């Protein structure tokens, strides 16, 4: 069996994280290396490696995650001014953890195009 990802270890409470939201399907916690005043990661508890690995059966889960993102943006105080949601997928996008995650970034202005 392949080794657990760092995010699976956080789900299993084997390593600590600053959790801001949890339900049966997902977990949100502060990024250890924040790139903005607010930088939270939202992950499904189901082990999906990346956006490329989302199956049709996962579509209700993905919808749920975006509902949680909307609520979290309010809870984190970034909804009014705007925020960015990012999911890096694969090598070119610099994905480092092979467990689907959404970065929720806010509290400052962001440039476009992204680097
Ligand atoms: P990626 O580069 O895969 O899109 O994003 C992975 C993110 O996970 C990075 O922003 C990185 O800072 C964060 N990260 C990596 N290891 C840990 C950890 O142990 N705890 C937390 N809270 N974040 C982590």
Short mmCIF file of C-alpha atoms and ligand atoms in Angstrom, two decimals:
data_model
loop_
_atom_site.label_atom_id
_atom_site.label_comp_id
_atom_site.label_asym_id
_atom_site.label_seq_id
_atom_site.Cartn_x
_atom_site.Cartn_y
_atom_site.Cartn_z
CA UNK A 1 0.00 0.00 0.00
CA UNK A 2 1.33 3.47 -0.87
CA UNK A 3 2.36 5.80 1.93
CA UNK A 4 -0.22 8.24 3.31
CA UNK A 5 -0.02 11.78 2.02
CA UNK A 6 0.53 14.59 4.50
CA UNK A 7 -3.13 15.57 4.05
CA UNK A 8 -4.34 12.03 4.79
CA UNK A 9 -2.28 12.19 8.00
CA UNK A 10 -4.03 15.46 8.86
CA UNK A 11 -7.45 13.87 8.16
CA UNK A 12 -6.50 10.94 10.41
CA UNK A 13 -5.29 13.40 13.10
CA UNK A 14 -1.81 11.88 13.03
CA UNK A 15 -0.27 15.31 12.57
CA UNK A 16 -1.72 18.59 13.84
CA UNK A 17 -3.30 21.33 11.78
CA UNK A 18 -5.14 24.55 12.58
CA UNK A 19 -8.58 23.29 11.57
CA UNK A 20 -11.21 25.90 10.74
CA UNK A 21 -13.98 23.59 9.49
CA UNK A 22 -14.75 19.87 9.45
CA UNK A 23 -17.69 17.69 8.46
CA UNK A 24 -18.15 14.10 7.32
CA UNK A 25 -16.89 14.86 3.82
CA UNK A 26 -14.18 17.47 4.13
CA UNK A 27 -11.68 19.32 6.27
CA UNK A 28 -10.34 22.90 6.09
CA UNK A 29 -7.21 24.12 7.81
CA UNK A 30 -4.68 26.95 7.63
CA UNK A 31 -1.82 26.45 5.18
CA UNK A 32 1.49 25.98 7.03
CA UNK A 33 3.19 28.36 4.55
CA UNK A 34 0.61 31.10 3.93
CA UNK A 35 0.81 33.09 0.69
CA UNK A 36 -1.74 35.68 1.81
CA UNK A 37 -3.13 37.03 5.11
CA UNK A 38 -5.81 34.34 4.80
CA UNK A 39 -4.70 31.03 3.27
CA UNK A 40 -6.83 28.02 4.06
CA UNK A 41 -6.78 24.61 2.37
CA UNK A 42 -10.01 22.69 1.84
CA UNK A 43 -9.68 18.97 1.19
CA UNK A 44 -12.14 16.13 0.69
CA UNK A 45 -11.71 13.26 3.14
CA UNK A 46 -12.00 10.92 0.18
CA UNK A 47 -8.58 10.27 -1.30
CA UNK A 48 -8.68 11.88 -4.76
CA UNK A 49 -5.23 12.74 -6.10
CA UNK A 50 -6.05 15.84 -8.14
CA UNK A 51 -8.73 17.54 -10.22
CA UNK A 52 -7.81 15.10 -13.02
CA UNK A 53 -8.91 12.21 -10.79
CA UNK A 54 -12.39 13.53 -9.98
CA UNK A 55 -14.88 10.90 -11.17
CA UNK A 56 -18.53 11.49 -12.10
CA UNK A 57 -19.51 9.86 -8.80
CA UNK A 58 -17.60 12.64 -6.99
CA UNK A 59 -19.62 15.49 -8.50
CA UNK A 60 -21.97 15.89 -5.48
CA UNK A 61 -18.87 15.99 -3.26
CA UNK A 62 -17.28 18.72 -5.38
CA UNK A 63 -20.52 20.70 -5.23
CA UNK A 64 -20.47 20.33 -1.45
CA UNK A 65 -16.89 21.59 -1.32
CA UNK A 66 -17.83 24.75 -3.19
CA UNK A 67 -20.71 25.34 -0.78
CA UNK A 68 -18.20 25.03 2.05
CA UNK A 69 -15.87 27.47 0.25
CA UNK A 70 -18.69 30.03 0.08
CA UNK A 71 -19.40 29.62 3.83
CA UNK A 72 -15.71 29.68 4.74
CA UNK A 73 -15.15 32.90 2.80
CA UNK A 74 -17.82 34.51 4.98
CA UNK A 75 -16.44 32.95 8.16
CA UNK A 76 -12.89 34.05 7.34
CA UNK A 77 -13.99 37.61 6.55
CA UNK A 78 -12.82 37.64 2.93
CA UNK A 79 -16.11 37.34 1.05
CA UNK A 80 -16.87 41.05 0.81
CA UNK A 81 -13.54 42.14 -0.67
CA UNK A 82 -13.07 39.03 -2.83
CA UNK A 83 -10.80 36.06 -2.71
CA UNK A 84 -9.14 33.47 -4.91
CA UNK A 85 -9.72 29.70 -5.07
CA UNK A 86 -6.87 27.68 -6.59
CA UNK A 87 -6.39 23.99 -7.24
CA UNK A 88 -2.97 23.14 -8.62
CA UNK A 89 -3.04 20.00 -10.76
CA UNK A 90 0.13 18.21 -11.77
CA UNK A 91 3.67 19.18 -12.60
CA UNK A 92 3.15 22.39 -14.58
CA UNK A 93 0.90 23.79 -11.88
CA UNK A 94 3.41 22.90 -9.12
CA UNK A 95 1.10 20.54 -7.24
CA UNK A 96 3.16 19.21 -4.32
CA UNK A 97 0.62 17.16 -2.35
CA UNK A 98 -1.18 14.44 -4.35
CA UNK A 99 -4.48 14.82 -2.52
CA UNK A 100 -7.09 17.11 -4.08
CA UNK A 101 -7.12 20.49 -2.34
CA UNK A 102 -8.48 23.96 -2.87
CA UNK A 103 -6.43 26.92 -1.72
CA UNK A 104 -8.69 29.71 -0.41
CA UNK A 105 -6.67 32.92 -0.47
CA UNK A 106 -7.72 36.36 0.66
CA UNK A 107 -6.90 39.46 2.63
CA UNK A 108 -4.89 41.14 -0.16
CA UNK A 109 -5.13 41.92 -3.86
CA UNK A 110 -3.93 39.33 -6.37
CA UNK A 111 -2.38 39.80 -9.78
CA UNK A 112 -3.47 38.27 -13.05
CA UNK A 113 -2.18 36.31 -14.90
CA UNK A 114 -0.91 34.12 -12.05
CA UNK A 115 2.79 33.29 -11.96
P1 LIG B 1 0.13 22.49 -3.70
O1 LIG B 1 1.50 23.03 -3.95
O2 LIG B 1 0.11 20.98 -3.76
O3 LIG B 1 -0.95 23.12 -4.50
O4 LIG B 1 -0.22 22.91 -2.22
C1 LIG B 1 0.15 22.19 -1.09
C2 LIG B 1 0.05 23.14 0.08
O5 LIG B 1 0.10 22.36 1.27
C3 LIG B 1 1.17 24.17 0.15
O6 LIG B 1 0.62 25.48 0.12
C4 LIG B 1 1.85 23.85 1.48
O7 LIG B 1 2.28 25.00 2.15
C5 LIG B 1 0.78 23.10 2.24
N1 LIG B 1 1.29 22.14 3.21
C6 LIG B 1 2.24 21.21 2.97
N2 LIG B 1 2.44 20.47 4.08
C7 LIG B 1 1.59 20.96 5.03
C8 LIG B 1 1.33 20.61 6.39
O8 LIG B 1 1.93 19.70 6.96
N3 LIG B 1 0.39 21.33 7.05
C9 LIG B 1 -0.31 22.35 6.44
N4 LIG B 1 -1.21 22.99 7.19
N5 LIG B 1 -0.08 22.71 5.16
C10 LIG B 1 0.85 22.02 4.46
#
